[in-house]
PDB file of N, CA and C in Angstrom:
ATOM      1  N   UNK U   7    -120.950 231.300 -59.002  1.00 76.00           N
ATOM      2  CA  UNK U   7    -121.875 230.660 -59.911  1.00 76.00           C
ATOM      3  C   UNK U   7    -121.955 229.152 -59.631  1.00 76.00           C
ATOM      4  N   UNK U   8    -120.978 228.731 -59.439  1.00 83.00           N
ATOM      5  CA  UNK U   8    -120.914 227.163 -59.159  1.00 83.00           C
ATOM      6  C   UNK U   8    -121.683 226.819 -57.579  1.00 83.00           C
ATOM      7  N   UNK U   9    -121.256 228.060 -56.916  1.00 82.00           N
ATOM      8  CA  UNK U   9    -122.119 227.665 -55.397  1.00 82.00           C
ATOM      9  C   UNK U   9    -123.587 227.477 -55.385  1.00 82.00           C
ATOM     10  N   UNK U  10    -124.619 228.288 -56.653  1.00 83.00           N
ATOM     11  CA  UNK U  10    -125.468 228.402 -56.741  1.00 83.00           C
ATOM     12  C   UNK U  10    -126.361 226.959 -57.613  1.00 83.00           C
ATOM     13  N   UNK U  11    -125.264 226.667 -58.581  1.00 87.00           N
ATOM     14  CA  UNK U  11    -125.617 225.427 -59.213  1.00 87.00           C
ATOM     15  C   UNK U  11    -125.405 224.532 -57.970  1.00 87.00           C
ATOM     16  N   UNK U  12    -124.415 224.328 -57.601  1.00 87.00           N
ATOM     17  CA  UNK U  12    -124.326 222.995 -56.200  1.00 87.00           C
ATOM     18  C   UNK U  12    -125.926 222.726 -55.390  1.00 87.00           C
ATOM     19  N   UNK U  13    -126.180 223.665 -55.212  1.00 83.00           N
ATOM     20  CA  UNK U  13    -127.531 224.310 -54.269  1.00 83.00           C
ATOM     21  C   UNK U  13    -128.552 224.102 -55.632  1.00 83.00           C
ATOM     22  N   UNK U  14    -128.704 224.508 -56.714  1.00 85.00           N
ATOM     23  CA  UNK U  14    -129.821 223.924 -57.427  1.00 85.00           C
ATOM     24  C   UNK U  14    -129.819 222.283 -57.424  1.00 85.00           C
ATOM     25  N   UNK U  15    -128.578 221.902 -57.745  1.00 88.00           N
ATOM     26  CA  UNK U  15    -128.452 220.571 -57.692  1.00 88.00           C
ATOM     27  C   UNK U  15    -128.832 219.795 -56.537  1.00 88.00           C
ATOM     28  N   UNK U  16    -128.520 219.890 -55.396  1.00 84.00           N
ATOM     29  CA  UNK U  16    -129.071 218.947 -54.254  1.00 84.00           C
ATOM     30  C   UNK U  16    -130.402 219.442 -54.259  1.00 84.00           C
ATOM     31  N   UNK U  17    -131.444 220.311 -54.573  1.00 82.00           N
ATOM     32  CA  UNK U  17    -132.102 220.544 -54.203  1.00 82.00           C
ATOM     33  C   UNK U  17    -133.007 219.973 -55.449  1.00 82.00           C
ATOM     34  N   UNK U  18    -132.612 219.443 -56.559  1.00 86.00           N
ATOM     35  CA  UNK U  18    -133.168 218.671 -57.950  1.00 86.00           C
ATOM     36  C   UNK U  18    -133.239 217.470 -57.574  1.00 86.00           C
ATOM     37  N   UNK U  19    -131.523 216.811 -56.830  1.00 86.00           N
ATOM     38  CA  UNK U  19    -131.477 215.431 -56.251  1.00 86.00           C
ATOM     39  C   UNK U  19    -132.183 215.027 -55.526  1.00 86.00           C
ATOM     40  N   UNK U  20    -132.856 216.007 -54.396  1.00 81.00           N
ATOM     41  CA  UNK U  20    -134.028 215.850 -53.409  1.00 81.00           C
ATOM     42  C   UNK U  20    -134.941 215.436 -53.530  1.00 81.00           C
ATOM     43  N   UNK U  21    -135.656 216.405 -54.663  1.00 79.00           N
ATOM     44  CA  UNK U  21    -136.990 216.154 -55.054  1.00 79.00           C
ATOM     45  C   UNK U  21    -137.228 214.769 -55.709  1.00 79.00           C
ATOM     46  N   UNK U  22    -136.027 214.479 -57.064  1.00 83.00           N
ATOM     47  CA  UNK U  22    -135.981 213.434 -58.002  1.00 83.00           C
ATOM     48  C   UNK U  22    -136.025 211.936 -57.255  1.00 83.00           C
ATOM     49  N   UNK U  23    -135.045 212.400 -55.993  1.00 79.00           N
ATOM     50  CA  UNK U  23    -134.957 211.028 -55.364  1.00 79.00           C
ATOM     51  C   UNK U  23    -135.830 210.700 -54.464  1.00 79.00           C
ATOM     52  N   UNK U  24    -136.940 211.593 -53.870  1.00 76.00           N
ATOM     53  CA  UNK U  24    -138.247 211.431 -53.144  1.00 76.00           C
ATOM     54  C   UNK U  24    -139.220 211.062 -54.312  1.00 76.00           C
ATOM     55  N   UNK U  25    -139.270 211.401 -55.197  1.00 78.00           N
ATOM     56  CA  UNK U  25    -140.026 210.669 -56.521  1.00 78.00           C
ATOM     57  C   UNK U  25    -139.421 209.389 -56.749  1.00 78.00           C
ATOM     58  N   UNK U  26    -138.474 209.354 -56.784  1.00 80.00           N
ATOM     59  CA  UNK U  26    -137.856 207.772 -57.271  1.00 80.00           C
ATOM     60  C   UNK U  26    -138.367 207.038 -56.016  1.00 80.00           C
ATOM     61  N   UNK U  27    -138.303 207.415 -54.822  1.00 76.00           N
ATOM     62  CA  UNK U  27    -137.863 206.202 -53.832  1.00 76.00           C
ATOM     63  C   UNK U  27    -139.630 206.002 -53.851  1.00 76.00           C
ATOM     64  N   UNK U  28    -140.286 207.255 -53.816  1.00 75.00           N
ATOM     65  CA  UNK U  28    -141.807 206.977 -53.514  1.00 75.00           C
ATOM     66  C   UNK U  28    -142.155 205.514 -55.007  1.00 75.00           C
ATOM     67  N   UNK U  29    -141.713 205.997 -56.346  1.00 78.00           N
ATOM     68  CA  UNK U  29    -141.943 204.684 -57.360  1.00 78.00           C
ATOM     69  C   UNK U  29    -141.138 203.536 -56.587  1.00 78.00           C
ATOM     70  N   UNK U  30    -140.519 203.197 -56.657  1.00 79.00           N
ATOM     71  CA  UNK U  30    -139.660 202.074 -55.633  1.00 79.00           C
ATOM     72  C   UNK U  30    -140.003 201.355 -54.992  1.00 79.00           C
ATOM     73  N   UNK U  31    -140.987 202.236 -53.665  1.00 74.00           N
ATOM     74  CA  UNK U  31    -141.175 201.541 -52.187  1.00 74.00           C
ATOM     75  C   UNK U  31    -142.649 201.186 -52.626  1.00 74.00           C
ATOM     76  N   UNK U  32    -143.452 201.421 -54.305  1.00 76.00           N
ATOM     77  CA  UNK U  32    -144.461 200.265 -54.349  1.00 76.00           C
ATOM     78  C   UNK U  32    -144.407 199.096 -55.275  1.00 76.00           C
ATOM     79  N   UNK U  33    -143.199 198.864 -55.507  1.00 79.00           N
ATOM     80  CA  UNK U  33    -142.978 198.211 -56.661  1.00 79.00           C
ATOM     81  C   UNK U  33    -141.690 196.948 -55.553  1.00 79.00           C
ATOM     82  N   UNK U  34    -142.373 195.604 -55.836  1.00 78.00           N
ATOM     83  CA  UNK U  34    -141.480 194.741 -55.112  1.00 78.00           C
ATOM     84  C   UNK U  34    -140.322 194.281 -55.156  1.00 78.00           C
ATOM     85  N   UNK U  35    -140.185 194.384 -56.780  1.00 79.00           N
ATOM     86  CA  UNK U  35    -138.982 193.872 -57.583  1.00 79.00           C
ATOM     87  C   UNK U  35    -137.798 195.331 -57.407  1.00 79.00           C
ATOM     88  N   UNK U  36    -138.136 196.389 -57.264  1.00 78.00           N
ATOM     89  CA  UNK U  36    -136.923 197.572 -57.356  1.00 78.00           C
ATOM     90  C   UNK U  36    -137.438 197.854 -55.639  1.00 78.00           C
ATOM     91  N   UNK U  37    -137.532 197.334 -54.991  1.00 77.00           N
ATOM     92  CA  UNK U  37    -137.577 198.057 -53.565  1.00 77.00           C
ATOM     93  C   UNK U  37    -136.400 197.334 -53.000  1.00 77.00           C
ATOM     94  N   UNK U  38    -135.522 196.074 -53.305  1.00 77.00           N
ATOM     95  CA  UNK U  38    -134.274 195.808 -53.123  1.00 77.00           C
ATOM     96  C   UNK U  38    -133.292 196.854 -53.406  1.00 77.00           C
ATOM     97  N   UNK U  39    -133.662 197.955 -54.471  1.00 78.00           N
ATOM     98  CA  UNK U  39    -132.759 199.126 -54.485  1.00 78.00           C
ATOM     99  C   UNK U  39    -133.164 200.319 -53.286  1.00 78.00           C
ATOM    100  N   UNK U  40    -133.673 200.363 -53.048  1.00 77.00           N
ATOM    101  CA  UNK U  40    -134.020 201.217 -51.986  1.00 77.00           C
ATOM    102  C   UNK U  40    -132.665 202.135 -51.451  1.00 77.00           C
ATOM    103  N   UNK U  41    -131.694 200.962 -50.563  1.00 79.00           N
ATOM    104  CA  UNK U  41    -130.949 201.076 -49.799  1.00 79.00           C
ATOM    105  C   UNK U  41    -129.900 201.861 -50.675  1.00 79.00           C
ATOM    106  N   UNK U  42    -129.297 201.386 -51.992  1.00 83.00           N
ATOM    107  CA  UNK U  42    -128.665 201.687 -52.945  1.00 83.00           C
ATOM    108  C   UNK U  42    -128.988 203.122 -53.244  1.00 83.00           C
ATOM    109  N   UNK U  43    -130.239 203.501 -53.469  1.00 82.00           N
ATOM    110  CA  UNK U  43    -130.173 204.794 -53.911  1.00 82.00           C
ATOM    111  C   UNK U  43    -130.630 205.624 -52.504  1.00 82.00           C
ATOM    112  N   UNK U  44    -130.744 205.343 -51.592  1.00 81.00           N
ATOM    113  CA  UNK U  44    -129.648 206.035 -50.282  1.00 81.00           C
ATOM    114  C   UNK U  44    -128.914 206.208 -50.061  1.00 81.00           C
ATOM    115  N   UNK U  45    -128.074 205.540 -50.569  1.00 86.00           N
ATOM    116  CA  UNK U  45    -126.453 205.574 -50.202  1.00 86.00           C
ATOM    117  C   UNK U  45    -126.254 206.482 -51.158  1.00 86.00           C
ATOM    118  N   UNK U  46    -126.508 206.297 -52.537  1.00 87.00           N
ATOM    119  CA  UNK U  46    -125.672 207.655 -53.322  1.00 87.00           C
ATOM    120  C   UNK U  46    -126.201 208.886 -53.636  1.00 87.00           C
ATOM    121  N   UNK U  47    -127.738 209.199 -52.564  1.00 86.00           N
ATOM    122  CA  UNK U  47    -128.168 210.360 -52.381  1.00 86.00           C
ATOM    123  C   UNK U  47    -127.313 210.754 -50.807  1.00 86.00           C
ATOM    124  N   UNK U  48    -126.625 209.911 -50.121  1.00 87.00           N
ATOM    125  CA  UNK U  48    -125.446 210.609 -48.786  1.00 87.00           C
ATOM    126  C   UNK U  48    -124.750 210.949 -49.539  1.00 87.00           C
ATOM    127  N   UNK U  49    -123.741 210.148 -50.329  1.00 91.00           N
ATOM    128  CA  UNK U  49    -122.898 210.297 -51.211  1.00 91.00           C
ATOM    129  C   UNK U  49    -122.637 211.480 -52.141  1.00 91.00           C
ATOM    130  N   UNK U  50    -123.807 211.638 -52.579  1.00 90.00           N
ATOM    131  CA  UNK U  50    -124.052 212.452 -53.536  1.00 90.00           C
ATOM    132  C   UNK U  50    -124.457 214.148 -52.438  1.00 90.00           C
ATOM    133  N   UNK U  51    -124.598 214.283 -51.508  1.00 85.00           N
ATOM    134  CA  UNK U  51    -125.151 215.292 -50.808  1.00 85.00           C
ATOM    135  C   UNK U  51    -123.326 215.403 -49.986  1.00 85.00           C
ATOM    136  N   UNK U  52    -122.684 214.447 -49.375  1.00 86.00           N
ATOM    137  CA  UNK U  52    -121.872 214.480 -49.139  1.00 86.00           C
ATOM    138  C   UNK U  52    -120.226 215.337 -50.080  1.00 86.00           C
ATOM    139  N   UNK U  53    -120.387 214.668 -51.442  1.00 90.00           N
ATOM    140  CA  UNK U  53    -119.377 215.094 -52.194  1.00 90.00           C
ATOM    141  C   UNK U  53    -119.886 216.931 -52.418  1.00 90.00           C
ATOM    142  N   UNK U  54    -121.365 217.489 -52.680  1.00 87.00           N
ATOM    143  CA  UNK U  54    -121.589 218.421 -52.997  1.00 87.00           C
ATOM    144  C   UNK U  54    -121.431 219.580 -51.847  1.00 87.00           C
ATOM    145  N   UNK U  55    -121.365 219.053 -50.743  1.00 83.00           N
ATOM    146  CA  UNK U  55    -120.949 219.850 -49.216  1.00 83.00           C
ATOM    147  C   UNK U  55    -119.867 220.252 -48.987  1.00 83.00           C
ATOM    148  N   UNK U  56    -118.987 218.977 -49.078  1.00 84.00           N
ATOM    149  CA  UNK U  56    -117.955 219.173 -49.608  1.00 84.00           C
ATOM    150  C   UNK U  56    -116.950 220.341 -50.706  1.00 84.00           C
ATOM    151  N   UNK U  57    -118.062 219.729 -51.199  1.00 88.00           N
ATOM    152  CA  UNK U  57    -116.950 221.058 -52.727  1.00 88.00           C
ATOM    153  C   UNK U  57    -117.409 222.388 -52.055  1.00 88.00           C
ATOM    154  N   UNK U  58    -118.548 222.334 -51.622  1.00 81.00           N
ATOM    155  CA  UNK U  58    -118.872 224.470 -51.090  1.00 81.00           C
ATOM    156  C   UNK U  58    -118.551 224.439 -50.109  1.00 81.00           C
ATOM    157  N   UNK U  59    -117.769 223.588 -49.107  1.00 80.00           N
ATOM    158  CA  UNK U  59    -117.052 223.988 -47.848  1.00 80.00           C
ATOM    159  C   UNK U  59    -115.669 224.233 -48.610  1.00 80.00           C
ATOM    160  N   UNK U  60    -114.853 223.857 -49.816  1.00 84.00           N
ATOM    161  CA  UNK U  60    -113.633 223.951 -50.275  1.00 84.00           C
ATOM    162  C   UNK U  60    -113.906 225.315 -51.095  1.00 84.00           C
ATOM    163  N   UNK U  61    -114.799 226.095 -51.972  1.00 82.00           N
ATOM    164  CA  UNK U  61    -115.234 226.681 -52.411  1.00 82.00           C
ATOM    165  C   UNK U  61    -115.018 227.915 -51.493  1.00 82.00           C
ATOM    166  N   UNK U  62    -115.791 227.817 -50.291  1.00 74.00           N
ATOM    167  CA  UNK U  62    -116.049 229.058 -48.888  1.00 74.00           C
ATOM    168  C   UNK U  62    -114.138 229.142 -48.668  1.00 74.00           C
ATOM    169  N   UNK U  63    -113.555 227.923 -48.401  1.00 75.00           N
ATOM    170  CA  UNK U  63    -112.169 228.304 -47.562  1.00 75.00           C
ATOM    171  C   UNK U  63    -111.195 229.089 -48.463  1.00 75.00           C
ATOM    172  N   UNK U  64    -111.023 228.666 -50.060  1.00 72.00           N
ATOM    173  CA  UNK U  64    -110.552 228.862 -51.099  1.00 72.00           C
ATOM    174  C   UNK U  64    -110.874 230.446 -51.083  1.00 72.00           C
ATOM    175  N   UNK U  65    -112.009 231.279 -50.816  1.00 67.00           N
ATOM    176  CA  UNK U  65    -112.228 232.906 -51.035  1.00 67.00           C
ATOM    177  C   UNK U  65    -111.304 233.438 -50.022  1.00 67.00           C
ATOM    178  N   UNK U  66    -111.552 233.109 -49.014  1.00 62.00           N
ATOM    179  CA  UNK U  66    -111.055 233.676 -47.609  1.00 62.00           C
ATOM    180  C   UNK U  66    -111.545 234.908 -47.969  1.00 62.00           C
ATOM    181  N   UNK U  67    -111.323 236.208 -46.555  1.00 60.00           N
ATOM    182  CA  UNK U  67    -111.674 237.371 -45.890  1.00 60.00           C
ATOM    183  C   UNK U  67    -111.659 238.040 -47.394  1.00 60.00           C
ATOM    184  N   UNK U  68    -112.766 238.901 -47.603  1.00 56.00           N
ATOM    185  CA  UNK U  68    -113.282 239.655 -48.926  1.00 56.00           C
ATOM    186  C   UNK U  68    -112.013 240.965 -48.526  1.00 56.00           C
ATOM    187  N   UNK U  69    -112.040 241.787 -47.137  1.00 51.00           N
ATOM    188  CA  UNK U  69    -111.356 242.671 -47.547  1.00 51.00           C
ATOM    189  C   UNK U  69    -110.503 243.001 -45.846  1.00 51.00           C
ATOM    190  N   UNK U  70    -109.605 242.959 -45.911  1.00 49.00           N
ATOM    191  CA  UNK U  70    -108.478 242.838 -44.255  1.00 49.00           C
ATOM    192  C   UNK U  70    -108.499 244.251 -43.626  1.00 49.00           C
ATOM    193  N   UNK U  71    -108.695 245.345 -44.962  1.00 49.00           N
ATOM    194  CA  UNK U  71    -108.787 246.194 -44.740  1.00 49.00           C
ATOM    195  C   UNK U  71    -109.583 247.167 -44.211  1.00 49.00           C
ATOM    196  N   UNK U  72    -110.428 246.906 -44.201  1.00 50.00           N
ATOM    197  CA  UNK U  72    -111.768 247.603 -43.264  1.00 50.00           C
ATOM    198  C   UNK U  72    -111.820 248.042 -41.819  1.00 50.00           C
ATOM    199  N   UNK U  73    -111.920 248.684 -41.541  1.00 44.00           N
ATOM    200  CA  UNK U  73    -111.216 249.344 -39.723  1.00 44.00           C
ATOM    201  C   UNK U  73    -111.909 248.135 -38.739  1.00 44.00           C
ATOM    202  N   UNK U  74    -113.606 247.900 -39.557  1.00 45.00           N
ATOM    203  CA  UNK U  74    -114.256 247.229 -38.218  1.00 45.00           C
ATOM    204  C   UNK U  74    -114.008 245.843 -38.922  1.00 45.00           C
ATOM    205  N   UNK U  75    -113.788 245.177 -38.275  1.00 51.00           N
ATOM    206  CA  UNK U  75    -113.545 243.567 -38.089  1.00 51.00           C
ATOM    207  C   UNK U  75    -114.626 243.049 -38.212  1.00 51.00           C
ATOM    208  N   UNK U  76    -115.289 242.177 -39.187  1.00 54.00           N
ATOM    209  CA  UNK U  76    -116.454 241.873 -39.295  1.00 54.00           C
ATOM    210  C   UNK U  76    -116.808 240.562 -38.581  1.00 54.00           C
ATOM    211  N   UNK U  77    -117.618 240.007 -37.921  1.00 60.00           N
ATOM    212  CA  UNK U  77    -117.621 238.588 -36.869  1.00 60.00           C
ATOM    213  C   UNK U  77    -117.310 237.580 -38.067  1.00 60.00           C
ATOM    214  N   UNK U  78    -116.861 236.679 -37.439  1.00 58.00           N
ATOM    215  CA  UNK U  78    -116.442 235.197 -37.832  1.00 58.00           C
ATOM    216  C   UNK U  78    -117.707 234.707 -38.386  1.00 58.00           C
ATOM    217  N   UNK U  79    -118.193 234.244 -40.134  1.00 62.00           N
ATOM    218  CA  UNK U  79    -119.070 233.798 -40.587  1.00 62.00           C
ATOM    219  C   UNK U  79    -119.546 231.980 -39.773  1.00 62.00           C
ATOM    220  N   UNK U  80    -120.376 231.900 -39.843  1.00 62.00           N
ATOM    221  CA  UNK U  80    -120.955 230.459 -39.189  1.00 62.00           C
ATOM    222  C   UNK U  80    -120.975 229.540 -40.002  1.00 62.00           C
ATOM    223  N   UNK U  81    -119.719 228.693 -39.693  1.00 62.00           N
ATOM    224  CA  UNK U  81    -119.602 227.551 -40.565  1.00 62.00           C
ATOM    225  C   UNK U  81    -118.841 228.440 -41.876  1.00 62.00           C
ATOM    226  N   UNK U  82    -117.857 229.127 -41.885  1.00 65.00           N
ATOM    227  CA  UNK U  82    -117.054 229.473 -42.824  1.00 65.00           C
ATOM    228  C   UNK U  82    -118.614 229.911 -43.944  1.00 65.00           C
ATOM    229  N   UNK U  83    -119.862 230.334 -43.542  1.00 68.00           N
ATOM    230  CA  UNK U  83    -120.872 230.520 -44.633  1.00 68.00           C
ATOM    231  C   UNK U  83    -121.222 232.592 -44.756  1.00 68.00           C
ATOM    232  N   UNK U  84    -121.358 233.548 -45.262  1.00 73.00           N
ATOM    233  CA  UNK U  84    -121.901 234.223 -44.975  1.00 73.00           C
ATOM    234  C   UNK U  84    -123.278 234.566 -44.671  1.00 73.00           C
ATOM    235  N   UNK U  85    -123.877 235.765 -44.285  1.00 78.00           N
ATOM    236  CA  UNK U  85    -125.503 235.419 -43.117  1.00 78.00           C
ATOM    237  C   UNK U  85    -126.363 234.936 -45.313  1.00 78.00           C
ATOM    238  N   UNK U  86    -126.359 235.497 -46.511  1.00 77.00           N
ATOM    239  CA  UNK U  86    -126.914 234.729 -47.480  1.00 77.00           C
ATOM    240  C   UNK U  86    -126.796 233.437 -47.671  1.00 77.00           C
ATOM    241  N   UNK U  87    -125.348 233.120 -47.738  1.00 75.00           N
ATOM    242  CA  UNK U  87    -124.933 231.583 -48.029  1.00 75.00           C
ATOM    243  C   UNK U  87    -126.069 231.121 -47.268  1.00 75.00           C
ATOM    244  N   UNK U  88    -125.858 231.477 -45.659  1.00 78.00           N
ATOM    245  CA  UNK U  88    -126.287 230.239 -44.782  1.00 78.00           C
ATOM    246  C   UNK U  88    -127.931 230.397 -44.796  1.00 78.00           C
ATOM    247  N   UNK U  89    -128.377 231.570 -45.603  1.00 82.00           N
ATOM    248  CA  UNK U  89    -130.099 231.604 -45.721  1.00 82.00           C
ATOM    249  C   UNK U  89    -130.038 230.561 -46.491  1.00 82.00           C
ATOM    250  N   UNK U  90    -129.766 230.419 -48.215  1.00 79.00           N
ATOM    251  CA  UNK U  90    -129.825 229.264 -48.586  1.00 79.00           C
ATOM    252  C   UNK U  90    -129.651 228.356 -48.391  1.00 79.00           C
ATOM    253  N   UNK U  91    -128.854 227.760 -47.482  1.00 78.00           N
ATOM    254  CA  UNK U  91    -128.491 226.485 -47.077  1.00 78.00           C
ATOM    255  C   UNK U  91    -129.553 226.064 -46.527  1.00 78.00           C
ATOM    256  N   UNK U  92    -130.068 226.929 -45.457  1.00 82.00           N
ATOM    257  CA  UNK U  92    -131.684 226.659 -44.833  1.00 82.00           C
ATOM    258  C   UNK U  92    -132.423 225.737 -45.095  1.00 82.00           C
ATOM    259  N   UNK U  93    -132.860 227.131 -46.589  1.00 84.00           N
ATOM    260  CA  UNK U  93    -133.787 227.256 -47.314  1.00 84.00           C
ATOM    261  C   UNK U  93    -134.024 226.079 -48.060  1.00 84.00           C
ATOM    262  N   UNK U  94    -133.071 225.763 -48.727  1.00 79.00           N
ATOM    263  CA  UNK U  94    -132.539 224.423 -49.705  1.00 79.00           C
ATOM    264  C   UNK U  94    -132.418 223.423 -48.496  1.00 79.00           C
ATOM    265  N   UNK U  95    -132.531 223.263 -47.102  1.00 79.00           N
ATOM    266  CA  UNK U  95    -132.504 222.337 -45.904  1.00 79.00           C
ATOM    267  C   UNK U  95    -134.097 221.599 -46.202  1.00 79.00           C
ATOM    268  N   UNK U  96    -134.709 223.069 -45.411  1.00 83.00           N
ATOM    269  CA  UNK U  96    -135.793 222.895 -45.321  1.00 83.00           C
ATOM    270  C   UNK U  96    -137.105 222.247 -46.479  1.00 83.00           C
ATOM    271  N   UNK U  97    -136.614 223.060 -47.876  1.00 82.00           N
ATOM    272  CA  UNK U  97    -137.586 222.385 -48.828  1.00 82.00           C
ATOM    273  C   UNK U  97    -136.977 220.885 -48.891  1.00 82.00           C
ATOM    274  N   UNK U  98    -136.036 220.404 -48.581  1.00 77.00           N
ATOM    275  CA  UNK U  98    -135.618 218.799 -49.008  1.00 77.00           C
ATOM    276  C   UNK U  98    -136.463 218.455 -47.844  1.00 77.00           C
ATOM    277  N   UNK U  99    -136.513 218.923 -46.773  1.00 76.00           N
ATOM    278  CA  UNK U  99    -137.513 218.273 -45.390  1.00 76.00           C
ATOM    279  C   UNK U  99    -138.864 217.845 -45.883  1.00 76.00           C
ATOM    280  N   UNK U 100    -138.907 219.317 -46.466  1.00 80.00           N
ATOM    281  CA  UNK U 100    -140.596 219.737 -46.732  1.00 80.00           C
ATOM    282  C   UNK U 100    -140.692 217.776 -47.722  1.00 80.00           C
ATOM    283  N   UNK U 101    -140.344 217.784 -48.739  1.00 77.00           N
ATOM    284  CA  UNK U 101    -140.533 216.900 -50.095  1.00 77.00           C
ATOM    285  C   UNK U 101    -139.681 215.974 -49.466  1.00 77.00           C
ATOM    286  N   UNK U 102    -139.167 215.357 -48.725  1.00 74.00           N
ATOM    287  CA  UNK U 102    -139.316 214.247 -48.293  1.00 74.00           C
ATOM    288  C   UNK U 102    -140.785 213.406 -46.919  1.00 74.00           C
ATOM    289  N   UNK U 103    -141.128 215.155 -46.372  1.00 77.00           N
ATOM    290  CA  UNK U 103    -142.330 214.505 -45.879  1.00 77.00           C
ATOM    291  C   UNK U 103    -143.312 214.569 -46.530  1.00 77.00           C
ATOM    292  N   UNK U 104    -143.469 215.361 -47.548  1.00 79.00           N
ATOM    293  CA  UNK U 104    -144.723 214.917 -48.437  1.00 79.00           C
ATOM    294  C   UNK U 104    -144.782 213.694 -49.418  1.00 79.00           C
ATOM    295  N   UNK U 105    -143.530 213.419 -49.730  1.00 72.00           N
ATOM    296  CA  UNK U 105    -143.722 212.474 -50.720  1.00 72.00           C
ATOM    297  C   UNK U 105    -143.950 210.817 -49.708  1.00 72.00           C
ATOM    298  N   UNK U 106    -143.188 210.473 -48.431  1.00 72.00           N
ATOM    299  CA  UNK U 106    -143.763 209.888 -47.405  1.00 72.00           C
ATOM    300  C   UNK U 106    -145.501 209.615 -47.060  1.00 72.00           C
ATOM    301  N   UNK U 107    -145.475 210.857 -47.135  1.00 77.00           N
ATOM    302  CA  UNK U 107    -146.879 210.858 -47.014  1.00 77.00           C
ATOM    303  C   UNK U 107    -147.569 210.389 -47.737  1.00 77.00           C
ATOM    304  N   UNK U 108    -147.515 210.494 -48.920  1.00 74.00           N
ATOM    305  CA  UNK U 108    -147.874 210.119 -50.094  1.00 74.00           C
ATOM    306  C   UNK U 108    -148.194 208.200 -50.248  1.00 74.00           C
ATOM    307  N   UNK U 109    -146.598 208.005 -50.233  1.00 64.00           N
ATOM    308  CA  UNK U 109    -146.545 206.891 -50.887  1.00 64.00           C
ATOM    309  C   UNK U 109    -147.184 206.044 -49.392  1.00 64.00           C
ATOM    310  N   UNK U 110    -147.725 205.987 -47.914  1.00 64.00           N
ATOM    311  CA  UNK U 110    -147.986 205.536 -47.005  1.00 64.00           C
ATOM    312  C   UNK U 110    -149.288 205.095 -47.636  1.00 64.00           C
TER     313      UNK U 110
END
Protein backbone atom coordinates (compact mmCIF):
# COMPACT_ATOMS: atom_id res chain seq x y z
CA UNK A 1 0.00 0.00 0.00
CA UNK A 2 2.69 2.42 0.79
CA UNK A 3 4.51 1.47 -2.62
CA UNK A 4 1.48 2.60 -4.37
CA UNK A 5 1.05 5.91 -2.41
CA UNK A 6 5.01 6.66 -3.01
CA UNK A 7 4.11 6.34 -6.85
CA UNK A 8 0.86 8.50 -6.46
CA UNK A 9 2.97 10.90 -4.73
CA UNK A 10 5.87 11.63 -7.16
CA UNK A 11 3.59 11.51 -9.71
CA UNK A 12 1.25 14.60 -7.78
CA UNK A 13 4.87 16.23 -7.10
CA UNK A 14 5.38 16.17 -10.91
CA UNK A 15 2.54 17.60 -12.10
CA UNK A 16 2.24 20.33 -9.01
CA UNK A 17 5.80 21.26 -9.57
CA UNK A 18 5.49 21.69 -13.52
CA UNK A 19 2.52 24.02 -12.54
CA UNK A 20 4.48 25.82 -9.98
CA UNK A 21 7.67 26.25 -11.96
CA UNK A 22 5.50 27.15 -15.23
CA UNK A 23 3.77 30.23 -12.48
CA UNK A 24 7.42 31.07 -11.47
CA UNK A 25 9.35 31.23 -14.75
CA UNK A 26 6.71 34.30 -15.60
CA UNK A 27 6.81 36.08 -12.67
CA UNK A 28 10.33 38.04 -12.00
CA UNK A 29 10.27 38.41 -8.40
CA UNK A 30 9.74 34.28 -7.60
CA UNK A 31 11.87 33.11 -10.61
CA UNK A 32 14.96 33.55 -8.08
CA UNK A 33 13.20 30.41 -6.60
CA UNK A 34 13.34 28.45 -9.49
CA UNK A 35 16.55 26.69 -8.59
CA UNK A 36 15.20 26.05 -4.95
CA UNK A 37 12.26 24.26 -5.94
CA UNK A 38 14.53 21.98 -8.09
CA UNK A 39 16.45 21.01 -5.69
CA UNK A 40 13.65 19.73 -3.42
CA UNK A 41 11.74 18.18 -6.32
CA UNK A 42 15.60 15.84 -6.66
CA UNK A 43 15.33 15.70 -3.14
CA UNK A 44 12.05 14.95 -2.84
CA UNK A 45 12.09 12.21 -5.88
CA UNK A 46 15.35 11.08 -4.38
CA UNK A 47 14.17 10.33 -0.64
CA UNK A 48 10.88 8.60 -2.30
CA UNK A 49 13.23 6.07 -4.50
CA UNK A 50 14.82 5.50 -1.90
CA UNK A 51 12.22 4.29 0.56
CA UNK A 52 10.78 1.70 -2.47
CA UNK A 53 14.26 0.48 -3.14
CA UNK A 54 14.31 -0.27 0.99
CA UNK A 55 10.66 -1.38 0.74
CA UNK A 56 11.63 -4.05 -2.52
CA UNK A 57 14.94 -5.39 -0.37
CA UNK A 58 12.98 -5.59 3.04
CA UNK A 59 10.25 -8.41 1.10
CA UNK A 60 12.93 -10.50 -0.36
CA UNK A 61 12.08 -13.90 -2.52
CA UNK A 62 8.01 -14.38 -2.13
CA UNK A 63 8.55 -18.18 -2.06
CA UNK A 64 12.31 -20.42 -2.07
CA UNK A 65 10.21 -23.07 -2.52
CA UNK A 66 9.06 -23.43 -5.93
CA UNK A 67 11.04 -26.14 -8.08
CA UNK A 68 11.55 -23.44 -10.98
CA UNK A 69 13.74 -20.60 -9.95
CA UNK A 70 12.18 -17.58 -11.07
CA UNK A 71 14.87 -14.90 -12.99
CA UNK A 72 16.40 -12.20 -10.94
CA UNK A 73 13.74 -9.14 -10.90
CA UNK A 74 15.35 -5.84 -12.68
CA UNK A 75 16.44 -3.51 -10.31
CA UNK A 76 15.24 -5.63 -7.26
CA UNK A 77 11.48 -4.45 -9.11
CA UNK A 78 8.95 -7.13 -10.24
CA UNK A 79 7.85 -7.15 -14.32
CA UNK A 80 4.33 -4.78 -12.44
CA UNK A 81 6.46 -2.74 -10.11
CA UNK A 82 8.71 -1.89 -13.00
CA UNK A 83 5.42 -1.21 -15.46
CA UNK A 84 4.63 1.48 -13.03
CA UNK A 85 7.71 2.91 -12.57
CA UNK A 86 7.58 3.50 -16.43
CA UNK A 87 4.44 4.54 -16.49
CA UNK A 88 4.73 7.11 -13.56
CA UNK A 89 8.44 7.87 -15.66
CA UNK A 90 6.90 8.61 -18.58
CA UNK A 91 3.71 10.76 -17.57
CA UNK A 92 6.30 13.09 -15.41
CA UNK A 93 8.15 13.36 -19.08
CA UNK A 94 4.91 13.75 -20.74
CA UNK A 95 3.89 17.09 -18.07
CA UNK A 96 7.06 18.39 -17.90
CA UNK A 97 7.10 18.78 -21.75
CA UNK A 98 3.85 20.12 -21.95
CA UNK A 99 3.89 22.44 -19.34
CA UNK A 100 7.46 23.79 -21.10
CA UNK A 101 5.67 24.16 -23.83
CA UNK A 102 3.31 26.05 -22.47
CA UNK A 103 4.96 28.50 -20.45
CA UNK A 104 7.63 29.23 -23.82
Amino acid sequence: MLEYALFAAILIMTVSGAFLYQEIAHDAVLSAFANYLIGVYLVFLALAFGQLNRLHRKRGPRSVSCAVKSRRPILGLTSAQLAIVAFVFATACATFTWALSIAR
